[in-house]
Amino acid sequence: AQSVTQPDIHITVSEGASLELRCNYSYGATPYLFWYVQSPGQGLQLLLKYFSGDTLVQGIKGFEAEFKRSQSSFNLRKPSVHWSDAAEYFCAVGLDAGGTSYGKLTFGQGTILTVHP
Amino acid sequence: NAGVTQTPKFQVLKTGQSMTLQCAQDMNHNSMYWYRQDPGMGLRLIYYSASEGTTDKGEVPNGYNVSRLNKREFSLRLESAAPSQTSVYFCASSVGQGTDTQYFGPGTRLTVL
């Protein structure tokens, strides 16, 4: 069964500093990978996704992520964090069962980002 | 375009009571999902509906039932609520199955006493 691990439960950075959130997955085939962000009291919003092709993916709000097959990782990065980026971030893996694919997503445990002024 | 809407936003139940969580989407999506979110566990899929007229179990279906009322609406029912069902429930929808982006509602915070 597929699984997703986000090793960092809580990360604190200063505003303007760079950010990297880690995500590791376990899945036999090429996965479909997503990063979602959840602001307090809100639903989840898609930041970016990787299906195939270029392994460096650009998303909204200045975020990017890099798929590294050899490391089974899909880490999220941002060069300069803003106070409004404080939120919880979820990595997710999508399952594609070939011709009968269905939209089951497996989520990581989430990483809470705190931004200090 | 409201996207995915959920009602109610908050609910408190006593053990053994029943209730239905409502979800609707106005994006003409085919697939809809119900998740629960618990601290430190991410989101876990309860049930999903790949298309109107079909529903299937997800990872944690016990204690829940669902109804895909029409293409727009997908409800989640707790027949006899238990404290273990205290959680935040999210509904989501996507154009189709597989790898399509899922769009999430704002959530329902449920407490079972």
mmCIF file of C-alpha atoms in Angstrom:
data_model
loop_
_atom_site.group_PDB
_atom_site.id
_atom_site.type_symbol
_atom_site.label_atom_id
_atom_site.label_comp_id
_atom_site.label_asym_id
_atom_site.label_seq_id
_atom_site.Cartn_x
_atom_site.Cartn_y
_atom_site.Cartn_z
ATOM 1 C CA ALA A 1 0.000 0.000 0.000
ATOM 2 C CA GLN A 2 1.154 3.499 -0.691
ATOM 3 C CA SER A 3 2.241 5.741 2.150
ATOM 4 C CA VAL A 4 3.434 9.288 2.626
ATOM 5 C CA THR A 5 5.729 10.558 5.341
ATOM 6 C CA GLN A 6 6.296 14.153 6.314
ATOM 7 C CA PRO A 7 9.148 13.901 8.824
ATOM 8 C CA ASP A 8 8.723 17.382 10.288
ATOM 9 C CA ILE A 9 5.614 17.959 12.376
ATOM 10 C CA HIS A 10 6.412 21.618 13.026
ATOM 11 C CA ILE A 11 8.846 24.031 11.377
ATOM 12 C CA THR A 12 9.584 27.602 12.396
ATOM 13 C CA VAL A 13 11.295 30.068 10.082
ATOM 14 C CA SER A 14 11.871 33.797 10.055
ATOM 15 C CA GLU A 15 10.126 35.943 7.495
ATOM 16 C CA GLY A 16 12.321 36.272 4.428
ATOM 17 C CA ALA A 17 14.164 33.019 5.075
ATOM 18 C CA SER A 18 14.066 30.103 2.682
ATOM 19 C CA LEU A 19 11.866 27.093 3.325
ATOM 20 C CA GLU A 20 11.993 23.413 2.533
ATOM 21 C CA LEU A 21 9.289 20.975 3.650
ATOM 22 C CA ARG A 22 10.104 17.322 3.254
ATOM 23 C CA CYS A 23 7.900 14.602 1.822
ATOM 24 C CA ASN A 24 8.794 10.968 1.230
ATOM 25 C CA TYR A 25 6.504 8.424 -0.342
ATOM 26 C CA SER A 26 6.369 4.697 -0.681
ATOM 27 C CA TYR A 27 4.771 3.437 -3.857
ATOM 28 C CA GLY A 28 5.762 0.870 -6.420
ATOM 29 C CA ALA A 29 4.998 2.772 -9.591
ATOM 30 C CA THR A 30 5.470 6.379 -10.584
ATOM 31 C CA PRO A 31 3.276 8.306 -8.218
ATOM 32 C CA TYR A 32 1.117 11.311 -8.768
ATOM 33 C CA LEU A 33 2.162 13.849 -6.143
ATOM 34 C CA PHE A 34 0.442 16.860 -4.668
ATOM 35 C CA TRP A 35 1.090 19.564 -2.129
ATOM 36 C CA TYR A 36 -1.882 21.188 -0.409
ATOM 37 C CA VAL A 37 -1.963 24.063 2.076
ATOM 38 C CA GLN A 38 -4.506 24.542 4.842
ATOM 39 C CA SER A 39 -4.888 27.890 6.576
ATOM 40 C CA PRO A 40 -6.416 27.818 10.068
ATOM 41 C CA GLY A 41 -10.108 26.971 9.965
ATOM 42 C CA GLN A 42 -10.079 26.563 6.201
ATOM 43 C CA GLY A 43 -10.234 23.748 3.693
ATOM 44 C CA LEU A 44 -7.282 22.567 1.655
ATOM 45 C CA GLN A 45 -5.981 24.459 -1.350
ATOM 46 C CA LEU A 46 -3.789 22.903 -4.027
ATOM 47 C CA LEU A 47 -0.324 24.439 -4.262
ATOM 48 C CA LEU A 48 1.095 22.278 -7.019
ATOM 49 C CA LYS A 49 1.085 18.793 -8.485
ATOM 50 C CA TYR A 50 3.370 16.439 -10.360
ATOM 51 C CA PHE A 51 2.158 13.871 -12.852
ATOM 52 C CA SER A 52 5.030 13.456 -15.308
ATOM 53 C CA GLY A 53 7.633 15.381 -17.264
ATOM 54 C CA ASP A 54 9.792 18.082 -15.736
ATOM 55 C CA THR A 55 10.649 17.051 -12.209
ATOM 56 C CA LEU A 56 10.719 20.643 -10.970
ATOM 57 C CA VAL A 57 7.173 21.873 -10.613
ATOM 58 C CA GLN A 58 6.083 25.457 -10.079
ATOM 59 C CA GLY A 59 2.999 26.239 -8.062
ATOM 60 C CA ILE A 60 1.032 29.140 -6.712
ATOM 61 C CA LYS A 61 2.259 31.675 -4.153
ATOM 62 C CA GLY A 62 5.883 31.258 -5.229
ATOM 63 C CA PHE A 63 6.202 27.621 -4.186
ATOM 64 C CA GLU A 64 8.009 24.917 -6.116
ATOM 65 C CA ALA A 65 8.658 21.224 -5.564
ATOM 66 C CA GLU A 66 11.116 18.744 -6.988
ATOM 67 C CA PHE A 67 10.379 15.097 -7.649
ATOM 68 C CA LYS A 68 13.398 12.873 -7.001
ATOM 69 C CA ARG A 69 12.667 9.300 -7.910
ATOM 70 C CA SER A 70 15.955 7.985 -6.509
ATOM 71 C CA GLN A 71 15.127 9.421 -3.089
ATOM 72 C CA SER A 72 11.348 8.834 -3.253
ATOM 73 C CA SER A 73 10.920 12.453 -2.314
ATOM 74 C CA PHE A 74 8.834 15.433 -3.340
ATOM 75 C CA ASN A 75 10.070 18.327 -1.221
ATOM 76 C CA LEU A 76 8.365 21.702 -1.239
ATOM 77 C CA ARG A 77 10.475 24.860 -1.360
ATOM 78 C CA LYS A 78 10.096 28.602 -1.273
ATOM 79 C CA PRO A 79 13.048 30.999 -1.506
ATOM 80 C CA SER A 80 11.615 33.702 0.752
ATOM 81 C CA VAL A 81 8.815 33.045 3.216
ATOM 82 C CA HIS A 82 6.103 35.609 3.950
ATOM 83 C CA TRP A 83 4.141 35.827 7.190
ATOM 84 C CA SER A 84 1.005 34.843 5.255
ATOM 85 C CA ASP A 85 2.588 31.458 4.477
ATOM 86 C CA ALA A 86 1.987 30.325 8.055
ATOM 87 C CA ALA A 87 -0.316 27.321 7.671
ATOM 88 C CA GLU A 88 -0.310 23.535 7.643
ATOM 89 C CA TYR A 89 1.077 21.821 4.569
ATOM 90 C CA PHE A 90 0.111 18.378 3.339
ATOM 91 C CA CYS A 91 1.839 16.165 0.835
ATOM 92 C CA ALA A 92 -0.355 13.587 -0.900
ATOM 93 C CA VAL A 93 0.099 10.673 -3.270
ATOM 94 C CA GLY A 94 -2.515 9.757 -5.834
ATOM 95 C CA LEU A 95 -3.167 6.234 -6.989
ATOM 96 C CA ASP A 96 -3.673 5.502 -10.623
ATOM 97 C CA ALA A 97 -4.732 1.907 -11.137
ATOM 98 C CA GLY A 98 -4.297 2.053 -14.877
ATOM 99 C CA GLY A 99 -7.529 1.924 -16.816
ATOM 100 C CA THR A 100 -9.656 1.887 -13.721
ATOM 101 C CA SER A 101 -7.993 4.710 -11.900
ATOM 102 C CA TYR A 102 -9.819 6.340 -9.068
ATOM 103 C CA GLY A 103 -9.086 9.447 -7.102
ATOM 104 C CA LYS A 104 -7.859 8.028 -3.847
ATOM 105 C CA LEU A 105 -5.331 10.309 -2.235
ATOM 106 C CA THR A 106 -3.079 9.234 0.611
ATOM 107 C CA PHE A 107 -2.048 12.189 2.734
ATOM 108 C CA GLY A 108 0.961 12.726 4.920
ATOM 109 C CA GLN A 109 0.554 13.766 8.518
ATOM 110 C CA GLY A 110 1.071 17.417 7.742
ATOM 111 C CA THR A 111 3.735 19.994 8.634
ATOM 112 C CA ILE A 112 2.766 23.101 10.564
ATOM 113 C CA LEU A 113 4.710 26.166 9.465
ATOM 114 C CA THR A 114 5.186 29.064 11.857
ATOM 115 C CA VAL A 115 6.688 32.286 10.531
ATOM 116 C CA HIS A 116 8.445 34.700 12.887
ATOM 117 C CA PRO A 117 8.555 38.388 11.972
ATOM 118 C CA ASN B 1 -19.229 30.002 -8.260
ATOM 119 C CA ALA B 2 -19.285 28.780 -4.652
ATOM 120 C CA GLY B 3 -17.111 25.700 -5.296
ATOM 121 C CA VAL B 4 -17.644 23.054 -2.623
ATOM 122 C CA THR B 5 -19.979 23.940 0.229
ATOM 123 C CA GLN B 6 -20.589 22.006 3.434
ATOM 124 C CA THR B 7 -23.227 22.269 6.127
ATOM 125 C CA PRO B 8 -23.177 22.578 9.037
ATOM 126 C CA LYS B 9 -19.875 24.228 9.955
ATOM 127 C CA PHE B 10 -20.002 23.017 13.551
ATOM 128 C CA GLN B 11 -22.003 20.322 15.306
ATOM 129 C CA VAL B 12 -22.074 18.794 18.762
ATOM 130 C CA LEU B 13 -23.733 15.415 19.226
ATOM 131 C CA LYS B 14 -24.293 13.071 22.093
ATOM 132 C CA THR B 15 -23.189 9.472 21.803
ATOM 133 C CA GLY B 16 -25.784 7.476 19.904
ATOM 134 C CA GLN B 17 -27.345 10.398 18.069
ATOM 135 C CA SER B 18 -27.475 10.469 14.308
ATOM 136 C CA MET B 19 -26.812 13.234 11.831
ATOM 137 C CA THR B 20 -26.153 13.915 8.179
ATOM 138 C CA LEU B 21 -23.395 16.116 6.839
ATOM 139 C CA GLN B 22 -24.274 17.794 3.587
ATOM 140 C CA CYS B 23 -21.954 18.589 0.709
ATOM 141 C CA ALA B 24 -22.662 20.246 -2.617
ATOM 142 C CA GLN B 25 -20.504 21.364 -5.524
ATOM 143 C CA ASP B 26 -21.359 23.636 -8.432
ATOM 144 C CA MET B 27 -18.391 22.813 -10.671
ATOM 145 C CA ASN B 28 -20.112 19.998 -12.576
ATOM 146 C CA HIS B 29 -17.611 17.519 -11.174
ATOM 147 C CA ASN B 30 -18.191 13.821 -11.525
ATOM 148 C CA SER B 31 -16.326 12.543 -8.475
ATOM 149 C CA MET B 32 -16.871 13.429 -4.842
ATOM 150 C CA TYR B 33 -15.140 12.395 -1.622
ATOM 151 C CA TRP B 34 -15.498 12.483 2.135
ATOM 152 C CA TYR B 35 -12.430 12.713 4.362
ATOM 153 C CA ARG B 36 -11.873 13.026 8.060
ATOM 154 C CA GLN B 37 -8.965 14.957 9.540
ATOM 155 C CA ASP B 38 -7.515 14.094 12.915
ATOM 156 C CA PRO B 39 -4.459 15.686 14.532
ATOM 157 C CA GLY B 40 -1.207 14.093 13.417
ATOM 158 C CA MET B 41 -2.949 11.768 10.959
ATOM 159 C CA GLY B 42 -3.496 13.892 7.903
ATOM 160 C CA LEU B 43 -6.701 13.281 5.977
ATOM 161 C CA ARG B 44 -8.170 9.821 5.601
ATOM 162 C CA LEU B 45 -10.713 8.856 2.971
ATOM 163 C CA ILE B 46 -14.054 7.650 4.331
ATOM 164 C CA TYR B 47 -16.097 7.140 1.156
ATOM 165 C CA TYR B 48 -15.996 8.348 -2.385
ATOM 166 C CA SER B 49 -18.296 8.493 -5.366
ATOM 167 C CA ALA B 50 -16.600 8.156 -8.718
ATOM 168 C CA SER B 51 -19.739 9.205 -10.556
ATOM 169 C CA GLU B 52 -23.423 9.794 -9.945
ATOM 170 C CA GLY B 53 -25.048 6.588 -8.783
ATOM 171 C CA THR B 54 -21.893 4.918 -7.451
ATOM 172 C CA THR B 55 -20.249 4.944 -4.053
ATOM 173 C CA ASP B 56 -17.288 3.027 -2.648
ATOM 174 C CA LYS B 57 -15.557 2.603 0.667
ATOM 175 C CA GLY B 58 -12.350 4.348 1.419
ATOM 176 C CA GLU B 59 -9.821 3.758 4.166
ATOM 177 C CA VAL B 60 -12.059 4.310 7.230
ATOM 178 C CA PRO B 61 -15.722 3.624 6.317
ATOM 179 C CA ASN B 62 -16.922 1.954 9.530
ATOM 180 C CA GLY B 63 -19.716 3.849 11.257
ATOM 181 C CA TYR B 64 -20.602 5.916 8.192
ATOM 182 C CA ASN B 65 -22.948 5.767 5.239
ATOM 183 C CA VAL B 66 -23.119 7.963 2.185
ATOM 184 C CA SER B 67 -25.618 8.953 -0.472
ATOM 185 C CA ARG B 68 -24.853 10.482 -3.832
ATOM 186 C CA LEU B 69 -28.161 12.276 -4.168
ATOM 187 C CA ASN B 70 -27.429 13.679 -7.604
ATOM 188 C CA LYS B 71 -24.394 14.952 -9.463
ATOM 189 C CA ARG B 72 -24.082 17.986 -7.186
ATOM 190 C CA GLU B 73 -24.715 16.524 -3.750
ATOM 191 C CA PHE B 74 -22.961 13.894 -1.632
ATOM 192 C CA SER B 75 -24.040 13.392 1.970
ATOM 193 C CA LEU B 76 -22.368 11.582 4.852
ATOM 194 C CA ARG B 77 -24.476 10.023 7.577
ATOM 195 C CA LEU B 78 -23.515 8.951 11.070
ATOM 196 C CA GLU B 79 -26.227 6.544 12.240
ATOM 197 C CA SER B 80 -25.076 6.242 15.856
ATOM 198 C CA ALA B 81 -22.351 8.706 16.684
ATOM 199 C CA ALA B 82 -19.420 7.666 18.849
ATOM 200 C CA PRO B 83 -16.733 9.791 20.526
ATOM 201 C CA SER B 84 -14.176 8.269 18.126
ATOM 202 C CA GLN B 85 -15.969 10.108 15.337
ATOM 203 C CA THR B 86 -15.055 13.481 16.777
ATOM 204 C CA SER B 87 -13.145 15.011 13.910
ATOM 205 C CA VAL B 88 -13.138 17.587 11.162
ATOM 206 C CA TYR B 89 -14.877 16.318 8.043
ATOM 207 C CA PHE B 90 -14.008 17.537 4.573
ATOM 208 C CA CYS B 91 -15.856 17.026 1.368
ATOM 209 C CA ALA B 92 -13.988 17.277 -1.931
ATOM 210 C CA SER B 93 -14.785 16.958 -5.610
ATOM 211 C CA SER B 94 -12.872 16.458 -8.837
ATOM 212 C CA VAL B 95 -13.653 16.433 -12.529
ATOM 213 C CA GLY B 96 -13.062 12.714 -12.783
ATOM 214 C CA GLN B 97 -11.161 9.968 -11.163
ATOM 215 C CA GLY B 98 -7.505 9.217 -10.881
ATOM 216 C CA THR B 99 -5.173 12.100 -10.770
ATOM 217 C CA ASP B 100 -7.530 15.023 -11.147
ATOM 218 C CA THR B 101 -7.123 17.836 -8.687
ATOM 219 C CA GLN B 102 -9.507 17.600 -5.767
ATOM 220 C CA TYR B 103 -11.190 20.769 -4.550
ATOM 221 C CA PHE B 104 -12.075 20.895 -0.880
ATOM 222 C CA GLY B 105 -14.904 22.411 1.091
ATOM 223 C CA PRO B 106 -14.350 24.432 4.293
ATOM 224 C CA GLY B 107 -15.017 21.488 6.593
ATOM 225 C CA THR B 108 -17.430 20.514 9.368
ATOM 226 C CA ARG B 109 -16.104 20.326 12.903
ATOM 227 C CA LEU B 110 -17.967 17.557 14.729
ATOM 228 C CA THR B 111 -17.744 16.831 18.434
ATOM 229 C CA VAL B 112 -19.359 13.722 19.899
ATOM 230 C CA LEU B 113 -19.761 13.782 23.668
#
